Amino acid sequence: MLRYILGRIAQAVGVLWAVFTATFVVLYLLPSNPVALLLAAGDMQADDLSPEQLAALEAQYGLDKPVYVQYLDQLWHLVRLDFGDSISKHVPVSQLLDERLGSTIALGATAILFTLVGGLSVAYLAAWVQWRPAKILLARLPAIGVSFPPFFVGLLLIQVFAFSLGWLPATGTDGWRSLILPAVMMSAPTAAMLAQVLTRSLNDTLGEPYITTARAKGLSRNAVQARHALRNAALPALTLLGLLLGATVTEAVVAETVFTREGVGRLAQEAVLAQDVHVVQAIVLIAATVFVAINLVVDLIYPLLDPRVTHTQRVS
Amino acid sequence: MRKPRRIGALSLAAVMGLAACGGGGSTTASAGDTPVPGGTLKIAFWDDAQGCIDPNQVYWIESRSLDRQIADSLTDQDPETGKIVPWLATDWTVSADAKTYTFNLRQGVTFSDGTPLDATAVKTALDGTYALGPKSLLGLTYLAGYKSSTVVDADTVTVDFNTPNAAFLQATSTTTLAILSPKTYQETPEQRCAGKVVGSGAFTLDSYTAAKEAHLTKRKDYAWPSGLVKNQGAAYLDEIEVSYIKEDSVRVGSLTSGAIDIAWPREPISEADQQLVEAAGGSIESRPLPGISYQLVPNVAKGGPLADLKVRQALQKAIDRKTYASTIYWSEYPVVASVFDSTTPHFADQSAALAFDPDGAGRLLDEAGWKLGGDGYRYKDGKKLTLVDPVTVALPGDQLVQDQLKKIGIDLQLKVVTAAQRVEILASGGFDLVLTYLTRADPSVLGSVLDQAVSQQGSAKYSQDAATATKVSELFAKGLQATDPAARGQVYTELQQYLIAQGVSFPVYERVQVAGLSGKVQGFAFTSEAFLRANDIWLAR
């Protein structure tokens, strides 16, 4: 078991290093000079700086050094969790993250909660309900959820719940009420995918002989489904959930734009457009860390649900 | 029926030099009612991409609208006539060579930190803004040739220039040269950008979070607006709350559902959305943004097709500006008529020279040796007539121009690049056409993008051959030497004619600031630069 965990952690670190290197290479290859961006303006483009002033700015951001030195420099700083300064916003990246990470975490956590509750309850109900029309409706619901683009779902939610009914705010980053609509938007496709996979595997599991045995012992349908079927049907859903949660960061970009929320998602979008190297680096690494961490947790939960996982590892 | 919009093709050149009309400021229809003090005005802009609020540094027009409420200027500019009127300065003299300005200051004015306004404060502010250098892109041109400021006595300050700067008087009316409290200049430029700014305006800035929100509170003891403001005392509004909403539909929905009182976008509110706003009891206000109209500037240095004057003249005739205005915007949307928008002082109507003439364009291209090929495009020596325009987003308007040019055989390629790449392309001249625009209610503003003598920008560097550049620089320099309005008008009229005839600039559309107001908002007013002026605004109950 320990070897399994250590192996997974080593793998995670390797992935992060690869992500850092890939981002560095991509950003370095892009044809532009970050210092020129300092002068790029929304209303005008001025490059009225003398070559000396440009050189001084390049030195300030360490852009005058050879590529491999910049690479090692950044890697060394990152190991110590120092992300450097934002080129477009003139403040340390850590300060930007400090300001914006909280609201994205709150949004992501709420969306994950909605994904779990929504996905689980739809799948559970779909397997449990006996009345055919309801069963069909519940089975089709996920397909609808997946097929609507999140952007459109967001605007629809705003139209209905903010503008027409006036129940929840359309924009802003204050309090739990402003979290609900964007979290619903983010969780709609993920909950739908989760429900789809879980419904399928629940239905498969419910056909297994041991379920018939459990039924025969006199357990209620609810008890059979909750205690026996769900646990065994959860494995494929868990794998999917790991992937879905990792995608939360990318979904936050859309949610934070539509709902005008402060957060890392929007920061990422702005940073990419402005080619703000240090900010992009930091966000990509955070996203990768979240992804890797979630999948690590998923991998660690596996053996608890199904002991065969670790066993097989040791044999091979 | 919709209410008539406040878009007038104001021929400011005709009225320049006339006396200020006194009352000033456009107001909504029901402004005759007695204003009710109190309340919070909620306004949503579309974005805050520069993330800076310091009036001295910011170029982002949304921030400048906010800064107008926080900081006062030495002078003010009448939106109707373009005339400069007293504000923090009661009167002034300008030397005949436009190199020396002397201002007498109003007494009894204080900054919101309690410091009184005096000659030293004005000197500190002008020196401080000049010291920002390239951190203040607008300040660079507004203070071009700045030598020093001298405190004559407590209420008199003299500003000296090394080179003539006749546009400086208008510059003193802008937010860029707003006078901030001397203590402000002890903060770093970054801290000032982030909100550490203290002015003498009718409102004070309580908080500012870039791209998220700003909060302004009125100054109860405010008593020194310019004569253009009706309300000569403290503002009616208690507070102003600012948010930034990027999505047009969400911003308009927020207005119609009552979550905000003013929707202030960058792109004009669409006709359909205007109807929504009006159906909800709101109204639409608009004013063309004075300064450089939205235009394309050629690259003649690349040795491409645009090096030939005939091809440039053909291009001038090939753009159908009337159809552009009515297709991209709406039927009564103003048609661009010069290199300046119609609200710019000394604007001179060039509609005749900008008329749509596809046949004339075709003839010119034939003469230049570009013959129509079988595919509808023109060719010369086996080379296709292709023009590259680097854009960050290919907007419907760009595609319309592309389509219009295609009809006479020009292949306009919209090369979509990132903002970062665009900067490089501009600097290295890797384009045939490039867009430019800038807001300032003075014609000298065009020099900052076209005059090779003062600007290093790609739009200046590549748009003219040596002979043309000499003439263009000469005209801009003459404009900066002329202190007499009639003489200035003459110079800038000649400049507008010359730029269009030589194909140095291809105006495409007039930039119009449109704002959606809820039914509650009364006494709305634009400044001469189409920014917000909140002094007269009050909320109906």
Tab-separated table of N, CA and C in Angstrom, chain B residues 121-218:
chain	number	residue	atom	x	y	z
B	121	ALA	N	0.529	73.443	-5.340
B	121	ALA	CA	-0.173	72.196	-5.619
B	121	ALA	C	-0.264	71.966	-7.126
B	122	VAL	N	-0.533	73.034	-7.882
B	122	VAL	CA	-0.634	72.902	-9.341
B	122	VAL	C	0.725	72.520	-9.922
B	123	LYS	N	1.784	73.178	-9.444
B	123	LYS	CA	3.138	72.854	-9.908
B	123	LYS	C	3.468	71.394	-9.602
B	124	THR	N	3.172	70.974	-8.361
B	124	THR	CA	3.442	69.588	-7.956
B	124	THR	C	2.717	68.610	-8.881
B	125	ALA	N	1.479	68.934	-9.208
B	125	ALA	CA	0.673	68.027	-10.030
B	125	ALA	C	1.230	67.946	-11.453
B	126	LEU	N	1.559	69.105	-12.045
B	126	LEU	CA	2.065	69.085	-13.427
B	126	LEU	C	3.445	68.432	-13.494
B	127	ASP	N	4.315	68.777	-12.551
B	127	ASP	CA	5.640	68.132	-12.496
B	127	ASP	C	5.477	66.626	-12.310
B	128	GLY	N	4.565	66.261	-11.405
B	128	GLY	CA	4.354	64.837	-11.086
B	128	GLY	C	3.833	64.063	-12.288
B	129	THR	N	2.932	64.680	-13.049
B	129	THR	CA	2.387	64.003	-14.225
B	129	THR	C	3.459	63.878	-15.306
B	130	TYR	N	4.249	64.964	-15.474
B	130	TYR	CA	5.316	64.926	-16.479
B	130	TYR	C	6.343	63.849	-16.122
B	131	ALA	N	6.611	63.723	-14.812
B	131	ALA	CA	7.612	62.754	-14.352
B	131	ALA	C	7.185	61.316	-14.635
B	132	LEU	N	5.900	61.091	-14.853
B	132	LEU	CA	5.437	59.725	-15.132
B	132	LEU	C	5.975	59.212	-16.462
B	133	GLY	N	6.330	60.135	-17.361
B	133	GLY	CA	6.866	59.709	-18.657
B	133	GLY	C	5.922	58.759	-19.367
B	134	PRO	N	6.451	57.645	-19.892
B	134	PRO	CA	5.608	56.716	-20.659
B	134	PRO	C	4.541	56.024	-19.805
B	135	LYS	N	4.610	56.167	-18.471
B	135	LYS	CA	3.541	55.583	-17.646
B	135	LYS	C	2.247	56.345	-17.863
B	136	SER	N	2.352	57.580	-18.360
B	136	SER	CA	1.170	58.363	-18.701
B	136	SER	C	1.185	58.613	-20.201
B	137	LEU	N	0.606	57.656	-20.947
B	137	LEU	CA	0.666	57.744	-22.408
B	137	LEU	C	0.032	59.031	-22.920
B	138	LEU	N	-1.082	59.444	-22.279
B	138	LEU	CA	-1.732	60.673	-22.721
B	138	LEU	C	-0.950	61.886	-22.245
B	139	GLY	N	-0.429	61.814	-21.012
B	139	GLY	CA	0.345	62.919	-20.464
B	139	GLY	C	1.531	63.274	-21.353
B	140	LEU	N	2.128	62.243	-21.970
B	140	LEU	CA	3.265	62.470	-22.875
B	140	LEU	C	2.928	63.490	-23.953
B	141	THR	N	1.743	63.346	-24.579
B	141	THR	CA	1.383	64.277	-25.647
B	141	THR	C	0.811	65.577	-25.087
B	142	TYR	N	0.049	65.469	-23.991
B	142	TYR	CA	-0.573	66.678	-23.441
B	142	TYR	C	0.502	67.651	-22.963
B	143	LEU	N	1.595	67.102	-22.439
B	143	LEU	CA	2.659	67.939	-21.894
B	143	LEU	C	3.875	67.982	-22.823
B	144	ALA	N	3.647	67.741	-24.117
B	144	ALA	CA	4.766	67.732	-25.064
B	144	ALA	C	5.528	69.053	-24.993
B	145	GLY	N	6.838	68.986	-24.818
B	145	GLY	CA	7.677	70.184	-24.759
B	145	GLY	C	7.670	70.868	-23.401
B	146	TYR	N	7.125	70.207	-22.374
B	146	TYR	CA	7.032	70.816	-21.030
B	146	TYR	C	8.418	71.166	-20.496
B	147	LYS	N	8.574	72.405	-20.016
B	147	LYS	CA	9.847	72.820	-19.451
B	147	LYS	C	9.739	72.841	-17.929
B	148	SER	N	8.862	73.693	-17.414
B	148	SER	CA	8.725	73.770	-15.956
B	148	SER	C	7.486	74.581	-15.596
B	149	SER	N	7.098	74.473	-14.325
B	149	SER	CA	6.042	75.329	-13.790
B	149	SER	C	6.679	76.208	-12.731
B	150	THR	N	6.218	77.446	-12.640
B	150	THR	CA	6.789	78.377	-11.676
B	150	THR	C	5.682	78.953	-10.804
B	151	VAL	N	5.925	78.934	-9.485
B	151	VAL	CA	4.970	79.537	-8.563
B	151	VAL	C	5.247	81.040	-8.534
B	152	VAL	N	4.291	81.844	-9.034
B	152	VAL	CA	4.471	83.296	-9.041
B	152	VAL	C	4.068	83.843	-7.672
B	153	ASP	N	2.862	83.540	-7.251
B	153	ASP	CA	2.447	83.770	-5.870
B	153	ASP	C	1.462	82.657	-5.535
B	154	ALA	N	0.852	82.735	-4.358
B	154	ALA	CA	0.023	81.619	-3.905
B	154	ALA	C	-1.071	81.263	-4.910
B	155	ASP	N	-1.588	82.267	-5.645
B	155	ASP	CA	-2.710	82.014	-6.536
B	155	ASP	C	-2.353	82.111	-8.011
B	156	THR	N	-1.079	82.186	-8.317
B	156	THR	CA	-0.686	82.341	-9.713
B	156	THR	C	0.429	81.349	-10.046
B	157	VAL	N	0.245	80.658	-11.159
B	157	VAL	CA	1.268	79.705	-11.583
B	157	VAL	C	1.522	79.897	-13.071
B	158	THR	N	2.806	79.795	-13.454
B	158	THR	CA	3.173	79.938	-14.862
B	158	THR	C	3.733	78.608	-15.361
B	159	VAL	N	3.273	78.196	-16.527
B	159	VAL	CA	3.747	76.947	-17.115
B	159	VAL	C	4.513	77.275	-18.390
B	160	ASP	N	5.755	76.816	-18.475
B	160	ASP	CA	6.600	77.119	-19.628
B	160	ASP	C	6.886	75.883	-20.467
B	161	PHE	N	6.930	76.085	-21.770
B	161	PHE	CA	7.238	74.997	-22.702
B	161	PHE	C	8.471	75.347	-23.516
B	162	ASN	N	9.215	74.315	-23.903
B	162	ASN	CA	10.374	74.513	-24.763
B	162	ASN	C	9.945	74.734	-26.208
B	163	THR	N	8.833	74.059	-26.583
B	163	THR	CA	8.309	74.194	-27.945
B	163	THR	C	6.843	74.622	-27.847
B	164	PRO	N	6.307	75.271	-28.875
B	164	PRO	CA	4.908	75.717	-28.798
B	164	PRO	C	3.960	74.553	-28.542
B	165	ASN	N	2.959	74.770	-27.707
B	165	ASN	CA	1.964	73.733	-27.415
B	165	ASN	C	0.601	74.397	-27.251
B	166	ALA	N	0.023	74.789	-28.403
B	166	ALA	CA	-1.264	75.495	-28.364
B	166	ALA	C	-2.391	74.594	-27.887
B	167	ALA	N	-2.165	73.275	-27.901
B	167	ALA	CA	-3.203	72.348	-27.452
B	167	ALA	C	-3.220	72.219	-25.933
B	168	PHE	N	-2.226	72.853	-25.262
B	168	PHE	CA	-2.122	72.668	-23.817
B	168	PHE	C	-3.345	73.218	-23.079
B	169	LEU	N	-3.921	74.321	-23.586
B	169	LEU	CA	-5.072	74.896	-22.884
B	169	LEU	C	-6.208	73.868	-22.816
B	170	GLN	N	-6.464	73.183	-23.923
B	170	GLN	CA	-7.496	72.132	-23.882
B	170	GLN	C	-7.050	71.003	-22.951
B	171	ALA	N	-5.752	70.712	-22.958
B	171	ALA	CA	-5.237	69.633	-22.112
B	171	ALA	C	-5.519	69.915	-20.637
B	172	THR	N	-5.497	71.209	-20.243
B	172	THR	CA	-5.739	71.515	-18.828
B	172	THR	C	-7.182	71.202	-18.432
B	173	SER	N	-8.065	70.991	-19.417
B	173	SER	CA	-9.457	70.667	-19.081
B	173	SER	C	-9.671	69.161	-18.948
B	174	THR	N	-8.657	68.357	-19.269
B	174	THR	CA	-8.838	66.902	-19.276
B	174	THR	C	-8.582	66.294	-17.899
B	175	THR	N	-9.064	65.071	-17.715
B	175	THR	CA	-8.783	64.358	-16.463
B	175	THR	C	-7.306	64.017	-16.364
B	176	THR	N	-6.654	63.841	-17.515
B	176	THR	CA	-5.232	63.479	-17.493
B	176	THR	C	-4.409	64.520	-16.747
B	177	LEU	N	-4.742	65.812	-16.956
B	177	LEU	CA	-4.009	66.851	-16.244
B	177	LEU	C	-4.828	67.371	-15.057
B	178	ALA	N	-5.689	66.536	-14.503
B	178	ALA	CA	-6.430	66.914	-13.303
B	178	ALA	C	-5.427	67.194	-12.182
B	179	ILE	N	-5.784	68.152	-11.314
B	179	ILE	CA	-4.876	68.528	-10.238
B	179	ILE	C	-5.221	67.698	-9.000
B	180	LEU	N	-4.267	66.866	-8.581
B	180	LEU	CA	-4.480	66.029	-7.398
B	180	LEU	C	-3.751	66.652	-6.214
B	181	SER	N	-4.128	66.229	-5.016
B	181	SER	CA	-3.494	66.753	-3.804
B	181	SER	C	-1.996	66.450	-3.815
B	182	PRO	N	-1.166	67.420	-3.352
B	182	PRO	CA	0.301	67.204	-3.356
B	182	PRO	C	0.692	65.884	-2.692
B	183	LYS	N	-0.061	65.471	-1.665
B	183	LYS	CA	0.288	64.222	-0.964
B	183	LYS	C	0.200	63.011	-1.882
B	184	THR	N	-0.689	63.091	-2.869
B	184	THR	CA	-0.846	61.972	-3.803
B	184	THR	C	0.479	61.647	-4.484
B	185	TYR	N	1.255	62.705	-4.772
B	185	TYR	CA	2.487	62.496	-5.534
B	185	TYR	C	3.612	61.906	-4.682
B	186	GLN	N	3.345	61.692	-3.393
B	186	GLN	CA	4.332	60.994	-2.557
B	186	GLN	C	4.156	59.481	-2.662
B	187	GLU	N	3.005	59.042	-3.205
B	187	GLU	CA	2.783	57.612	-3.405
B	187	GLU	C	3.485	57.176	-4.696
B	188	THR	N	3.757	55.871	-4.815
B	188	THR	CA	4.347	55.380	-6.060
B	188	THR	C	3.272	55.379	-7.151
B	189	PRO	N	3.696	55.435	-8.422
B	189	PRO	CA	2.701	55.385	-9.508
B	189	PRO	C	1.791	54.158	-9.395
B	190	GLU	N	2.329	53.026	-8.938
B	190	GLU	CA	1.523	51.812	-8.821
B	190	GLU	C	0.441	51.976	-7.761
B	191	GLN	N	0.830	52.590	-6.611
B	191	GLN	CA	-0.159	52.797	-5.546
B	191	GLN	C	-1.252	53.753	-6.013
B	192	ARG	N	-0.849	54.757	-6.785
B	192	ARG	CA	-1.837	55.713	-7.293
B	192	ARG	C	-2.791	55.011	-8.240
B	193	CYS	N	-2.236	54.161	-9.103
B	193	CYS	CA	-3.072	53.393	-10.019
B	193	CYS	C	-4.106	52.578	-9.253
B	194	ALA	N	-3.661	52.028	-8.120
B	194	ALA	CA	-4.518	51.131	-7.348
B	194	ALA	C	-5.524	51.885	-6.474
B	195	GLY	N	-5.526	53.215	-6.550
B	195	GLY	CA	-6.588	53.943	-5.847
B	195	GLY	C	-6.146	54.991	-4.850
B	196	LYS	N	-4.833	55.165	-4.640
B	196	LYS	CA	-4.389	56.194	-3.690
B	196	LYS	C	-4.339	57.545	-4.388
B	197	VAL	N	-5.513	58.075	-4.736
B	197	VAL	CA	-5.581	59.376	-5.383
B	197	VAL	C	-6.577	60.257	-4.643
B	198	VAL	N	-6.161	61.507	-4.400
B	198	VAL	CA	-7.012	62.464	-3.706
B	198	VAL	C	-7.149	63.694	-4.587
B	199	GLY	N	-8.381	64.050	-4.926
B	199	GLY	CA	-8.618	65.212	-5.765
B	199	GLY	C	-9.494	66.230	-5.054
B	200	SER	N	-9.969	67.215	-5.816
B	200	SER	CA	-10.837	68.227	-5.222
B	200	SER	C	-12.246	68.100	-5.792
B	201	GLY	N	-12.583	66.934	-6.347
B	201	GLY	CA	-13.855	66.740	-7.048
B	201	GLY	C	-15.071	66.669	-6.139
B	202	ALA	N	-16.241	66.618	-6.781
B	202	ALA	CA	-17.506	66.573	-6.044
B	202	ALA	C	-17.692	65.244	-5.322
B	203	PHE	N	-16.901	64.247	-5.712
B	203	PHE	CA	-16.946	62.941	-5.045
B	203	PHE	C	-15.532	62.540	-4.629
B	204	THR	N	-15.442	61.711	-3.591
B	204	THR	CA	-14.139	61.160	-3.216
B	204	THR	C	-14.163	59.661	-3.480
B	205	LEU	N	-12.988	59.131	-3.783
B	205	LEU	CA	-12.877	57.699	-4.063
B	205	LEU	C	-12.656	56.957	-2.747
B	206	ASP	N	-13.654	56.164	-2.322
B	206	ASP	CA	-13.508	55.387	-1.080
B	206	ASP	C	-12.715	54.125	-1.319
B	207	SER	N	-13.067	53.435	-2.390
B	207	SER	CA	-12.381	52.174	-2.643
B	207	SER	C	-12.392	51.903	-4.132
B	208	TYR	N	-11.387	51.179	-4.576
B	208	TYR	CA	-11.298	50.788	-5.981
B	208	TYR	C	-10.600	49.441	-6.054
B	209	THR	N	-11.241	48.472	-6.644
B	209	THR	CA	-10.617	47.177	-6.905
B	209	THR	C	-10.659	46.977	-8.407
B	210	ALA	N	-9.482	46.884	-9.002
B	210	ALA	CA	-9.391	46.830	-10.459
B	210	ALA	C	-10.330	45.780	-11.033
B	211	ALA	N	-11.062	46.152	-12.081
B	211	ALA	CA	-11.945	45.266	-12.835
B	211	ALA	C	-13.095	44.704	-12.006
B	212	LYS	N	-13.223	45.143	-10.740
B	212	LYS	CA	-14.301	44.600	-9.918
B	212	LYS	C	-15.286	45.679	-9.494
B	213	GLU	N	-14.807	46.671	-8.779
B	213	GLU	CA	-15.749	47.674	-8.289
B	213	GLU	C	-15.030	48.950	-7.869
B	214	ALA	N	-15.816	50.022	-7.765
B	214	ALA	CA	-15.314	51.279	-7.211
B	214	ALA	C	-16.471	51.903	-6.444
B	215	HIS	N	-16.121	52.648	-5.421
B	215	HIS	CA	-17.157	53.275	-4.605
B	215	HIS	C	-16.792	54.725	-4.370
B	216	LEU	N	-17.750	55.624	-4.672
B	216	LEU	CA	-17.510	57.060	-4.533
B	216	LEU	C	-18.544	57.657	-3.584
B	217	THR	N	-18.098	58.594	-2.737
B	217	THR	CA	-19.022	59.294	-1.828
B	217	THR	C	-18.945	60.784	-2.112
B	218	LYS	N	-20.073	61.472	-1.980
B	218	LYS	CA	-20.057	62.900	-2.303
B	218	LYS	C	-19.343	63.707	-1.219
